[in-house]
PDB file of C-alpha atoms in Angstrom:
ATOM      1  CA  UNK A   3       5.807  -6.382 -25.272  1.00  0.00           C
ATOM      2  CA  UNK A   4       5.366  -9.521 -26.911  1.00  0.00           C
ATOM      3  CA  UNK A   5       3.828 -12.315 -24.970  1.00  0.00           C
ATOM      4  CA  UNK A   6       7.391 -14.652 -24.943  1.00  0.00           C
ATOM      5  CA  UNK A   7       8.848 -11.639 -23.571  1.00  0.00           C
ATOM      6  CA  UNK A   8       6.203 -11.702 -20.986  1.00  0.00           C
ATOM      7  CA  UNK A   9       5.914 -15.503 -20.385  1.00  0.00           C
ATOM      8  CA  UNK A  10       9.345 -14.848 -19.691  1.00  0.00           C
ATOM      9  CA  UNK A  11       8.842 -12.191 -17.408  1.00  0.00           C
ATOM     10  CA  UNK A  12       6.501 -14.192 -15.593  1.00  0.00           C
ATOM     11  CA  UNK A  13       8.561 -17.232 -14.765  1.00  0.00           C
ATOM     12  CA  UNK A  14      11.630 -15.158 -13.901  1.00  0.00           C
ATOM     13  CA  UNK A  15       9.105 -13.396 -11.358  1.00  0.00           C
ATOM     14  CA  UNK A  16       7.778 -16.748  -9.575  1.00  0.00           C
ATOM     15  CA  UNK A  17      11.426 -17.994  -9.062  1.00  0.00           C
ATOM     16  CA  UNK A  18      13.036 -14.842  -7.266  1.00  0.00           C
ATOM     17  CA  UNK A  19      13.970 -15.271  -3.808  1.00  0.00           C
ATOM     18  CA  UNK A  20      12.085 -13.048  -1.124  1.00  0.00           C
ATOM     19  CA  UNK A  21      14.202  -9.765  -0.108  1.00  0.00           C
ATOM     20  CA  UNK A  22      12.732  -8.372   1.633  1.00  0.00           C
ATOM     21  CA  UNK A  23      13.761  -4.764   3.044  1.00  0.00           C
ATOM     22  CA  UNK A  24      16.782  -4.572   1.245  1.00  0.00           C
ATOM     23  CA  UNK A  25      18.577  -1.655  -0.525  1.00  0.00           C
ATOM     24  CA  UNK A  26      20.192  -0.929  -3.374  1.00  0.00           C
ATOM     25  CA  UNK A  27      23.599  -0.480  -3.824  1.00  0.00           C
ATOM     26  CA  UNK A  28      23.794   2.808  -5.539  1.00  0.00           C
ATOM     27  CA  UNK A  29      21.470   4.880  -3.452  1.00  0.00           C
ATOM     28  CA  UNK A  30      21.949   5.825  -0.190  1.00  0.00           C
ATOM     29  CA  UNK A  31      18.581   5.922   1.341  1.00  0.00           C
ATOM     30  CA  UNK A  32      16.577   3.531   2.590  1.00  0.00           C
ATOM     31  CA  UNK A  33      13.442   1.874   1.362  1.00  0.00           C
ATOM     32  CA  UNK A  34      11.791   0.360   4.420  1.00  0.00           C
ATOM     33  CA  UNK A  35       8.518   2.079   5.193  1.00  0.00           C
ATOM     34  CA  UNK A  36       7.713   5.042   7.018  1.00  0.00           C
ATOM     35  CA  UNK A  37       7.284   4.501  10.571  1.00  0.00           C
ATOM     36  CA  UNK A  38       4.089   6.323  11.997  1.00  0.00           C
ATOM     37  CA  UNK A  39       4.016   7.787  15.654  1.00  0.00           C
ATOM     38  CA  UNK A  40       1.497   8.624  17.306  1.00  0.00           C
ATOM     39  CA  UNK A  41       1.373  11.187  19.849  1.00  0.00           C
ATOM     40  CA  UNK A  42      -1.228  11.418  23.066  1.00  0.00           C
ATOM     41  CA  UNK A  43      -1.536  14.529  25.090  1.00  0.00           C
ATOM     42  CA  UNK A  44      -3.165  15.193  27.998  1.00  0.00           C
ATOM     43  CA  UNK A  45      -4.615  18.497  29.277  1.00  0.00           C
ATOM     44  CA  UNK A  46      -2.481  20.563  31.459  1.00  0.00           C
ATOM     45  CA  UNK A  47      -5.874  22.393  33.103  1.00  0.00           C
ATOM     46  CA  UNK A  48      -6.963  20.007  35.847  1.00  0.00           C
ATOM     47  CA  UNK A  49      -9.974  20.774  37.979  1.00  0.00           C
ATOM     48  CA  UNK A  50     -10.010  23.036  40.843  1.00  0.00           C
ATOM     49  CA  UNK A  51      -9.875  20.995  43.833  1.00  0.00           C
ATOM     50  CA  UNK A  52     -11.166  22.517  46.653  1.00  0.00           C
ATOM     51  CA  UNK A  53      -9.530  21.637  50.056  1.00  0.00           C
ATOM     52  CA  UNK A  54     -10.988  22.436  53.597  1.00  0.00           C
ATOM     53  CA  UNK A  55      -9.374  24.932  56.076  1.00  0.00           C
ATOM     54  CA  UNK A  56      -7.698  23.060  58.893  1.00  0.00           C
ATOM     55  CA  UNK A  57      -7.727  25.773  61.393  1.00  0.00           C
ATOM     56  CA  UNK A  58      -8.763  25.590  65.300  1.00  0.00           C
ATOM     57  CA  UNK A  59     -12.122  24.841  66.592  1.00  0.00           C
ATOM     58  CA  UNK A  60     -14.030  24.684  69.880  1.00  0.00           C
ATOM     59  CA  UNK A  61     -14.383  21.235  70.310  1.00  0.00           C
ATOM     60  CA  UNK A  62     -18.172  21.672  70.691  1.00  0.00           C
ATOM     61  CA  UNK A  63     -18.874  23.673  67.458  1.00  0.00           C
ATOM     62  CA  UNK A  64     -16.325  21.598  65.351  1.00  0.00           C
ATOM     63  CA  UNK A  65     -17.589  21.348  61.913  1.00  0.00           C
ATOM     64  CA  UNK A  66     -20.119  25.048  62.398  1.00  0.00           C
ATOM     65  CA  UNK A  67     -17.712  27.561  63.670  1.00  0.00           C
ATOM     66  CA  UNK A  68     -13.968  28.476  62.136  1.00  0.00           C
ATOM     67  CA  UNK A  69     -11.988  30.148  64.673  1.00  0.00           C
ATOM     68  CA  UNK A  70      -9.367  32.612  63.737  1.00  0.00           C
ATOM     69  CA  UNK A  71      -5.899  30.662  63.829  1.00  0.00           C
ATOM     70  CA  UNK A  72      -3.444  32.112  66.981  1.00  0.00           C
ATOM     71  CA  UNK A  73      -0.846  32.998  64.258  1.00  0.00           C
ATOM     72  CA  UNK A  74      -3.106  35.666  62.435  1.00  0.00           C
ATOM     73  CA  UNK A  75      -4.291  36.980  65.774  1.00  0.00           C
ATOM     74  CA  UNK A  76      -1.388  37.195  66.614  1.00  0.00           C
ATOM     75  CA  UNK A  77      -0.591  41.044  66.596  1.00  0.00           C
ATOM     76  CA  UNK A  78       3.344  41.074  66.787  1.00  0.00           C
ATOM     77  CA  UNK A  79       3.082  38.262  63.534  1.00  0.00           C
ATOM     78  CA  UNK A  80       4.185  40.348  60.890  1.00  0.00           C
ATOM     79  CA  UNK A  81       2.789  37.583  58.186  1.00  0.00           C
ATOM     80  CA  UNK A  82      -0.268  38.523  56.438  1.00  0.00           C
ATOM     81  CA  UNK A  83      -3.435  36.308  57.572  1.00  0.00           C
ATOM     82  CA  UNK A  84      -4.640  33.837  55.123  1.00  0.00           C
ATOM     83  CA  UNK A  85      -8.415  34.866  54.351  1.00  0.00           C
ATOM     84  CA  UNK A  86     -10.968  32.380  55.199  1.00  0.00           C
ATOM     85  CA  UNK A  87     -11.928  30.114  52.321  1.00  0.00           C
ATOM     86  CA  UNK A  88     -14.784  31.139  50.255  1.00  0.00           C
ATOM     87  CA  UNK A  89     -17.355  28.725  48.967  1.00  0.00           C
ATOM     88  CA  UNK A  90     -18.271  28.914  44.933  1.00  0.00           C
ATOM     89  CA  UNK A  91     -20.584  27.511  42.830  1.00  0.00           C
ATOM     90  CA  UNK A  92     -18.272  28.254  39.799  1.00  0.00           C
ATOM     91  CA  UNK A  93     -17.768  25.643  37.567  1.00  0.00           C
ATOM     92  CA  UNK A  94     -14.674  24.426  35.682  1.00  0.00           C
ATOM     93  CA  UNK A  95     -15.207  24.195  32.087  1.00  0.00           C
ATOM     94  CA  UNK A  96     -14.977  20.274  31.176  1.00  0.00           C
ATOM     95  CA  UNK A  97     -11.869  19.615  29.299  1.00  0.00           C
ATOM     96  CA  UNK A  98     -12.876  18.297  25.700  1.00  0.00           C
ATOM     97  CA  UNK A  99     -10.804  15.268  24.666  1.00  0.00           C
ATOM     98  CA  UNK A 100      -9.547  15.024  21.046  1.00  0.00           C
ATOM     99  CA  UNK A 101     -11.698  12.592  18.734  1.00  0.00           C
ATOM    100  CA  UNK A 102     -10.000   8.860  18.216  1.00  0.00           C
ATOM    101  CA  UNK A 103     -11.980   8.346  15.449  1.00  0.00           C
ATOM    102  CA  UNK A 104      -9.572   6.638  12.958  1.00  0.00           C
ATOM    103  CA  UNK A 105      -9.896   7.085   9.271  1.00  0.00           C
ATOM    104  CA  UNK A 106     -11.480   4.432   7.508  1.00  0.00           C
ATOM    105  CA  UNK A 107      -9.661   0.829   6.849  1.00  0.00           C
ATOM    106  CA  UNK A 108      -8.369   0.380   2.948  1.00  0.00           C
ATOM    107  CA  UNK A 109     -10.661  -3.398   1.957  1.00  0.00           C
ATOM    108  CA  UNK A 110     -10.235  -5.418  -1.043  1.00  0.00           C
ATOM    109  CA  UNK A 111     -12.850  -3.906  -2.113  1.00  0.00           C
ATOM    110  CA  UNK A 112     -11.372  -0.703  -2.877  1.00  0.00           C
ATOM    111  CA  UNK A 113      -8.452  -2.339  -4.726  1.00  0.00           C
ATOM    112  CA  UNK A 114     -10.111  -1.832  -8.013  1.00  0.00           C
ATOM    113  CA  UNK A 115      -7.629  -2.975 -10.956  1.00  0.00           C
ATOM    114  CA  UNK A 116      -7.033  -0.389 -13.505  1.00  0.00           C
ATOM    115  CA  UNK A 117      -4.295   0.893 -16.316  1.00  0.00           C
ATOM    116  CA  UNK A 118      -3.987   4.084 -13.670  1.00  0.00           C
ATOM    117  CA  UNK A 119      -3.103   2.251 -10.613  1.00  0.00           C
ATOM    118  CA  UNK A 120      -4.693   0.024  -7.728  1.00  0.00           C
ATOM    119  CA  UNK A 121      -7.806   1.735  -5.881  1.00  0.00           C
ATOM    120  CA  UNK A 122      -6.744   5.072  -4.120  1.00  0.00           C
ATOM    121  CA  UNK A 123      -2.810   4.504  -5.475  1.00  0.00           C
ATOM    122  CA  UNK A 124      -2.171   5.933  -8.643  1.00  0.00           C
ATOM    123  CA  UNK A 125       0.708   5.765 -11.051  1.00  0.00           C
ATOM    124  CA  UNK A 126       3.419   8.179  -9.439  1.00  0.00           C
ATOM    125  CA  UNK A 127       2.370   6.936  -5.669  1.00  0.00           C
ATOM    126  CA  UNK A 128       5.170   7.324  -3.320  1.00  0.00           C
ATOM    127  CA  UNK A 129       5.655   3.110  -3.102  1.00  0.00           C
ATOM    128  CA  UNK A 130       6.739   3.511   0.248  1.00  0.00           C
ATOM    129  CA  UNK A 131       2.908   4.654   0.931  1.00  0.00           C
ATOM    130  CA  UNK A 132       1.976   1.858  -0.979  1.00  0.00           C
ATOM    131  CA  UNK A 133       3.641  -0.706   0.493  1.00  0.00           C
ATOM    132  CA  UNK A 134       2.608  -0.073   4.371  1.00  0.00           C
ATOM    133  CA  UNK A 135      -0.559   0.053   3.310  1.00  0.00           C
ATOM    134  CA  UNK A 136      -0.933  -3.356   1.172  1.00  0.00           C
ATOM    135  CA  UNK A 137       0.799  -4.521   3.893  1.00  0.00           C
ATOM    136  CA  UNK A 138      -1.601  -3.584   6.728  1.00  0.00           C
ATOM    137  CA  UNK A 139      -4.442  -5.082   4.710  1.00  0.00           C
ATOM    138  CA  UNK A 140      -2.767  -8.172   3.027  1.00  0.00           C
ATOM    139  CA  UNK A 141       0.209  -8.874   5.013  1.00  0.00           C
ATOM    140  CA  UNK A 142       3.940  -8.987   5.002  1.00  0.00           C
ATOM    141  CA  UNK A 143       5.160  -9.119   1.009  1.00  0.00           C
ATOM    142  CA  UNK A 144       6.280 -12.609  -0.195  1.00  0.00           C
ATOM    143  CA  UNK A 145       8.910 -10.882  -1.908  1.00  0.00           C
ATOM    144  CA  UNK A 146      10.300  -7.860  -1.988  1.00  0.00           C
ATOM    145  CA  UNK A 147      13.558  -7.319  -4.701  1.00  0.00           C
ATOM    146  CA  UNK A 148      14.857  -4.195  -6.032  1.00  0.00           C
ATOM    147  CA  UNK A 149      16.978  -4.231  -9.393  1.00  0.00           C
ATOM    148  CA  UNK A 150      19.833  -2.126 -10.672  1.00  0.00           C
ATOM    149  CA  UNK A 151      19.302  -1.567 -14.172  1.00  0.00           C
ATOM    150  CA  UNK A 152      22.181  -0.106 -17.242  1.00  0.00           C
ATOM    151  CA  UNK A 153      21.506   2.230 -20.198  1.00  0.00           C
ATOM    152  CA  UNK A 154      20.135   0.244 -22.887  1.00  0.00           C
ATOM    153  CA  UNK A 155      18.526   0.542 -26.296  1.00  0.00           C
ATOM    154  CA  UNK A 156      15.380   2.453 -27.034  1.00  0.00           C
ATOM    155  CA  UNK A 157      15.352   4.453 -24.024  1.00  0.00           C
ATOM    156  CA  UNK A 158      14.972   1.673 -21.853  1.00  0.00           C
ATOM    157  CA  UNK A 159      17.130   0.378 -19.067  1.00  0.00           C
ATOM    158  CA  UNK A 160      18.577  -3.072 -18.957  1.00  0.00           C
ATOM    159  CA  UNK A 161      19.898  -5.635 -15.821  1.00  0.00           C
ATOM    160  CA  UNK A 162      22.551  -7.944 -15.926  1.00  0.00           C
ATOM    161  CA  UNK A 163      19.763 -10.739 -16.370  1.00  0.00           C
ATOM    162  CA  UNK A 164      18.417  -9.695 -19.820  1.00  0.00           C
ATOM    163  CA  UNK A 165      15.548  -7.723 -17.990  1.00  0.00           C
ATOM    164  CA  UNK A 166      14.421  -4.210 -19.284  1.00  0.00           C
ATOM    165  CA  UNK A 167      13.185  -1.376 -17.319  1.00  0.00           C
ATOM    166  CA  UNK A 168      11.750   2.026 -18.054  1.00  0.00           C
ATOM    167  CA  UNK A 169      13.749   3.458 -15.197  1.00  0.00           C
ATOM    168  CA  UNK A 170      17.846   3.185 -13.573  1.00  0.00           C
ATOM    169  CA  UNK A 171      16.303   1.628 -10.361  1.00  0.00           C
ATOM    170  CA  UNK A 172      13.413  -0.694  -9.213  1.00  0.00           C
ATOM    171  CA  UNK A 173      11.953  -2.176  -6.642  1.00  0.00           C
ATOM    172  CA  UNK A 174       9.274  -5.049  -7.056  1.00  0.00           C
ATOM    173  CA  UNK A 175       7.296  -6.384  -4.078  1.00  0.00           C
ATOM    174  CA  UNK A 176       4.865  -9.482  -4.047  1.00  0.00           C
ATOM    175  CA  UNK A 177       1.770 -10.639  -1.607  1.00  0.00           C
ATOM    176  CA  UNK A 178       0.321 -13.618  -1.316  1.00  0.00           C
ATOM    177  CA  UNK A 179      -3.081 -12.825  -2.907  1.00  0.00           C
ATOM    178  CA  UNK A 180      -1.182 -12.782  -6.616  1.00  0.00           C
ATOM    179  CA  UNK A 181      -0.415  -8.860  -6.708  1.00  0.00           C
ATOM    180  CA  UNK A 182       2.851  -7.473  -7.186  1.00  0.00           C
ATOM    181  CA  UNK A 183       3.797  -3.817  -7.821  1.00  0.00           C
ATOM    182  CA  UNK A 184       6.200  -2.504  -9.320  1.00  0.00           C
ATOM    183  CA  UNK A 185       7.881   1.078  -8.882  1.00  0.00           C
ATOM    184  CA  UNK A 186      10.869   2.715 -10.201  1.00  0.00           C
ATOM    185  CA  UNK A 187      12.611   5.619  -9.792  1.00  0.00           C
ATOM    186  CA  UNK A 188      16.377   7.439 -10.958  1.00  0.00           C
ATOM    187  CA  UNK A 189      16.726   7.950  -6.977  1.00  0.00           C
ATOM    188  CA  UNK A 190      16.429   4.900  -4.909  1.00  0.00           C
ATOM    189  CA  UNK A 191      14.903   7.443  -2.202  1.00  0.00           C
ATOM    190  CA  UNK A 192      11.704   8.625  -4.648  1.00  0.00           C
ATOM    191  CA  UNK A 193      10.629   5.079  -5.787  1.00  0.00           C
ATOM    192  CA  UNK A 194       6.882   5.683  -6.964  1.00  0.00           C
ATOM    193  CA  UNK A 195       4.304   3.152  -8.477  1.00  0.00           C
ATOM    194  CA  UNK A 196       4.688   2.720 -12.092  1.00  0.00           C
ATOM    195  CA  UNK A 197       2.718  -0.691 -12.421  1.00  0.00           C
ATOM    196  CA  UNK A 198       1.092  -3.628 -10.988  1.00  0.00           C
ATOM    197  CA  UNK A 199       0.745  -7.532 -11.997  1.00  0.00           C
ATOM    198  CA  UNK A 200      -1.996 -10.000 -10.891  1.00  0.00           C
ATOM    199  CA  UNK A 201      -1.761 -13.672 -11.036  1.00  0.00           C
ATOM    200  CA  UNK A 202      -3.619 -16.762  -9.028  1.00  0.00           C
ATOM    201  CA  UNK A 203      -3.221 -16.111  -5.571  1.00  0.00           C
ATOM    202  CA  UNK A 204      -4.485 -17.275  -2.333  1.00  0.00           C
ATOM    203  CA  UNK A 205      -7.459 -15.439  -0.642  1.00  0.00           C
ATOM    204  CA  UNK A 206     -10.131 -12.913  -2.011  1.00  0.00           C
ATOM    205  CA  UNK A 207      -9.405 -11.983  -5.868  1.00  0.00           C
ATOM    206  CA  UNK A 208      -9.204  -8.547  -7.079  1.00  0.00           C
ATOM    207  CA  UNK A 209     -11.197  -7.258  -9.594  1.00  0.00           C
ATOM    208  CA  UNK A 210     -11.704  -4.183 -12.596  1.00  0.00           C
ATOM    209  CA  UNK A 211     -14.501  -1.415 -12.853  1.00  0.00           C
ATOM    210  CA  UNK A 212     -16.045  -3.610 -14.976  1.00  0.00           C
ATOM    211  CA  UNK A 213     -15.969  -6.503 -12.556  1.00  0.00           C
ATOM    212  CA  UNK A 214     -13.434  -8.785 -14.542  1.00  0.00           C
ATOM    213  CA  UNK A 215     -11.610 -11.525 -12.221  1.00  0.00           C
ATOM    214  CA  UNK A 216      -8.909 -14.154 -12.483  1.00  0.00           C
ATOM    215  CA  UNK A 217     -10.671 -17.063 -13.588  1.00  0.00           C
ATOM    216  CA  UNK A 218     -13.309 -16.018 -16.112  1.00  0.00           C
ATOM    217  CA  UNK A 219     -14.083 -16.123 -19.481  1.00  0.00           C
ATOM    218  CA  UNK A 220     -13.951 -13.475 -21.337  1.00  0.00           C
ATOM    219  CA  UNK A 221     -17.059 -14.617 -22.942  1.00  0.00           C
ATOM    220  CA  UNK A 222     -18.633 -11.667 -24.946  1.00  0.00           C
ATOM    221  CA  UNK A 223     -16.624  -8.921 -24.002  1.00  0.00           C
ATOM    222  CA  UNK A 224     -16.313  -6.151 -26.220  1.00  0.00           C
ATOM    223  CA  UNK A 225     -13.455  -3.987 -27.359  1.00  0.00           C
ATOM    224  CA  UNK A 226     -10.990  -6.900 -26.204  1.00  0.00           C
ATOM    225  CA  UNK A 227      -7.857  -7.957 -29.011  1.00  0.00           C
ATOM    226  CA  UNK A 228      -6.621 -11.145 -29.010  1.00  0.00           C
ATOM    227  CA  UNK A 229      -2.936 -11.540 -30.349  1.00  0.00           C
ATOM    228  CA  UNK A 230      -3.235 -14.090 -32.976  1.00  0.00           C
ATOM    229  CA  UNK A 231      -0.122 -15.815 -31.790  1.00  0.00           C
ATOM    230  CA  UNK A 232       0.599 -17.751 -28.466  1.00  0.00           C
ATOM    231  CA  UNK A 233       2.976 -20.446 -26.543  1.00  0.00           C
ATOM    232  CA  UNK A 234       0.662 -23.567 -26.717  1.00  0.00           C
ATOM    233  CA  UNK A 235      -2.707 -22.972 -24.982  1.00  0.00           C
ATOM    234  CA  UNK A 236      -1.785 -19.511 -23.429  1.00  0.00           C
ATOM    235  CA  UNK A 237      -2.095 -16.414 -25.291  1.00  0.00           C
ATOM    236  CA  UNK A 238      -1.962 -12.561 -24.637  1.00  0.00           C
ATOM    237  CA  UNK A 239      -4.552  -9.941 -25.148  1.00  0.00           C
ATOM    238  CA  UNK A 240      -5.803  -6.499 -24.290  1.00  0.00           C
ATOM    239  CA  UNK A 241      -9.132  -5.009 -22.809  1.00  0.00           C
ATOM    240  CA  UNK A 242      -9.518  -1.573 -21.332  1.00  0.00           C
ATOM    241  CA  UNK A 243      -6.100  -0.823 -21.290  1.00  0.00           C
ATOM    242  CA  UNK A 244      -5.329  -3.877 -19.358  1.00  0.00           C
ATOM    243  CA  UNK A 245      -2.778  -6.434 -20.698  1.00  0.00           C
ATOM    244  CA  UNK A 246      -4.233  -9.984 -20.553  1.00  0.00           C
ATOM    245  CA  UNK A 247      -2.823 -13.549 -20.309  1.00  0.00           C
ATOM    246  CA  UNK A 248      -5.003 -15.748 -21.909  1.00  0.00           C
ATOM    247  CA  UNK A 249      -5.536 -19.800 -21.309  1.00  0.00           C
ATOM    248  CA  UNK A 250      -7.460 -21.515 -24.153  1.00  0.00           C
ATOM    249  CA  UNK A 251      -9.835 -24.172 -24.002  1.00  0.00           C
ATOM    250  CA  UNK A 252     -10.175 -25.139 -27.464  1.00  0.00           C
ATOM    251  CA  UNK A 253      -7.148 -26.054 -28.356  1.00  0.00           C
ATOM    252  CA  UNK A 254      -3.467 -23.782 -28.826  1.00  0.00           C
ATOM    253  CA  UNK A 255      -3.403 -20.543 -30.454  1.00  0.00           C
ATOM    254  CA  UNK A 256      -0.886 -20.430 -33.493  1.00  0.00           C
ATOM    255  CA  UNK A 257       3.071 -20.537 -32.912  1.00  0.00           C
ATOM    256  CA  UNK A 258       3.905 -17.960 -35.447  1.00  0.00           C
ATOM    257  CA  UNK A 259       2.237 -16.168 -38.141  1.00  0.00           C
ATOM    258  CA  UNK A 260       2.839 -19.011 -41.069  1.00  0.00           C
ATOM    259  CA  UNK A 261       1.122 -21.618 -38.838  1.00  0.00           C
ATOM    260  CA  UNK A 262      -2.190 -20.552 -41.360  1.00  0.00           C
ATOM    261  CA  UNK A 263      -3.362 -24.165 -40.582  1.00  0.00           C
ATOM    262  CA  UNK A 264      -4.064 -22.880 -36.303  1.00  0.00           C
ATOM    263  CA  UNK A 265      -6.769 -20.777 -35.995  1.00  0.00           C
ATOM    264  CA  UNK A 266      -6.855 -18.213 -33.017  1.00  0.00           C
ATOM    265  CA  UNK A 267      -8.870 -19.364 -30.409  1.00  0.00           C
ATOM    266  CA  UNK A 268     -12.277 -17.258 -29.852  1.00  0.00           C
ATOM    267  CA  UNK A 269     -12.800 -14.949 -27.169  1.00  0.00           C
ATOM    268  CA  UNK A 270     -15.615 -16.839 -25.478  1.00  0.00           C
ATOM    269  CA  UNK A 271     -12.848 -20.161 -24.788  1.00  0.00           C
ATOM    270  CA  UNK A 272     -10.434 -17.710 -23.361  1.00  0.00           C
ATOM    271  CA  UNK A 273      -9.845 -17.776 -20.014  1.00  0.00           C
ATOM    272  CA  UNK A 274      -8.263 -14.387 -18.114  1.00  0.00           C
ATOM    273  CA  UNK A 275      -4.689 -16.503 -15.777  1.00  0.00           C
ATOM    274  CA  UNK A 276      -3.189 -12.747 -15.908  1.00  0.00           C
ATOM    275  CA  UNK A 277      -3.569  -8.952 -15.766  1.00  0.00           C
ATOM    276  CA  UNK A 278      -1.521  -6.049 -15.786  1.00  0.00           C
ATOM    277  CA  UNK A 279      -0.895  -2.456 -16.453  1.00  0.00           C
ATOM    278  CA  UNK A 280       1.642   0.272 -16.391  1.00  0.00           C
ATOM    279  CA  UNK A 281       5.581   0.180 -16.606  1.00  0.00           C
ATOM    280  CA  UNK A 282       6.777  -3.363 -15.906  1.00  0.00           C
ATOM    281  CA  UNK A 283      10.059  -4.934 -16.478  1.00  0.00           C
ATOM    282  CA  UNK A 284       9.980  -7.272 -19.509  1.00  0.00           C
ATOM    283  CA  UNK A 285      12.635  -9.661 -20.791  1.00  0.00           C
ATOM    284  CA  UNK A 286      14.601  -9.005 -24.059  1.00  0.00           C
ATOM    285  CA  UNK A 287      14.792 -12.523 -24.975  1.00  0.00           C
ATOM    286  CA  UNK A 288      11.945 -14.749 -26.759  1.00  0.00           C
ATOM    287  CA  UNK A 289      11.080 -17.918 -24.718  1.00  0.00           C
ATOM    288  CA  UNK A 290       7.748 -19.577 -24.508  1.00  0.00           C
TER     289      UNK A 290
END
């Protein structure tokens, strides 16, 4: 992709409107999130209670003496007398309760940006997995749009905007802290993660393995490429299979490759505004 396309991309991305929750047209399932129910129990074995005999006394040995009841000494009474209660010391076994101990809490921390996913979520990721569980940790999505997309040239798919996709159907969904992912799917009902974008957001940034953020130089970095031509001061590189946006602070990088008279900015003035990795949906017109 070449960084117009992606500039492109970008802007097109901040001005959609929030959807969020909605379907697509030509599928028939839906793509809310899973509900999860949980379900208490309660043992059916409850404790032996043990309950006194209420039968006759003398009124003087109340409480020491049990005297027969009339009806079993009775000897017309064809019932069959109740035996008097015996005392046990046999204990019932204590009923053992199921653990509540939930499994641990997803953190920032684990959200580790790389080109095979986000933390624990992996390319191929059910989104709707995903999704409920950004969600619990960053909050509702700012946006949530999925896209219809035609055959097209090279394999790819195309929307009525000009947009291309690697698959017929997408859905991409936004949060406030700058992430967005993207999935995509030929069934609306098997959308799975296919890539993720990260721009300035609000709250704690996300980070690679190697501990790159939004915001930094990339200073001496090794095995980084720098595309030789930008729009003004922003540019486009790679590092660790990450795709870069680049802002320079020494002046614009070249506009195309006969501008011999603009060098390329060096690494150490670029500043990382951008990251992303995997399949994304990328504009088939040049714009700065």
């Amino acid at each position: 992709m070449t960084q117009r396309r992606r500039f492109a991309a970008r802007r097109f991305g901040i001005a959609l409107a929030a959807i969020f929750g909605v379907s697509c047209a030509g599928g028939t399932s839906e793509l809310a999130s899973d509900s999860l129910v949980i379900v208490t129990s309660e043992s059916s074995r409850a404790p032996t209670e043990v309950v006194p005999a209420t039968t006759e006394a003398d009124s003087t040995t109340a409480g020491v003496m049990v005297e027969q009841s009339p009806a079993s000494a009775n000897p017309g009474d064809a019932s069959t007398p109740e035996p008097a209660p015996v005392a046990s010391d046999t204990t019932e076994p204590a009923v053992v309760e199921p653990s509540t101990d939930a499994a641990a809490e997803l953190t920032i921390a684990d959200l580790v940006l790389s080109d095979r996913g986000i933390g624990p979520f992996e390319f191929g990721t059910p989104i709707v997995r995903v999704v409920d569980d950004l969600t619990g940790l960053l909050g509702s999505p700012m946006s949530d749009m999925v896209a219809i997309y035609s055959s097209g040239d090279a394999g790819r798919f195309v929307d009525e905007d000009g947009f291309a996709f690697d698959h017929p159907y997408g859905r991409q969904t936004c949060f406030a802290i700058g992430l967005c992912v993207e999935s995509g799917a030929s069934d609306t009902a098997d959308l799975r993660l296919a890539g993720w974008t990260l721009t300035d957001g609000d709250g704690e940034g996300l980070a690679t393995a190697a501990g790159l953020r939004l915001g930094e130089s990339l200073g001496d970095s090794t095995g980084v490429a720098i595309d030789p031509v930008g729009c003004s001061v922003f540019g486009t590189g790679r590092l660790g299979g990450l795709e870069l946006e680049l802002l320079s602070t020494d002046g614009p990088f070249p506009s195309d490759a006969e501008d011999v008279a603009t060098p390329t900015p060096p690494a150490a003035a670029l500043i990382v505004v951008g990251m992303s990795a995997g399949s994304l949906r990328s504009a088939t017109f040049a714009s700065c």
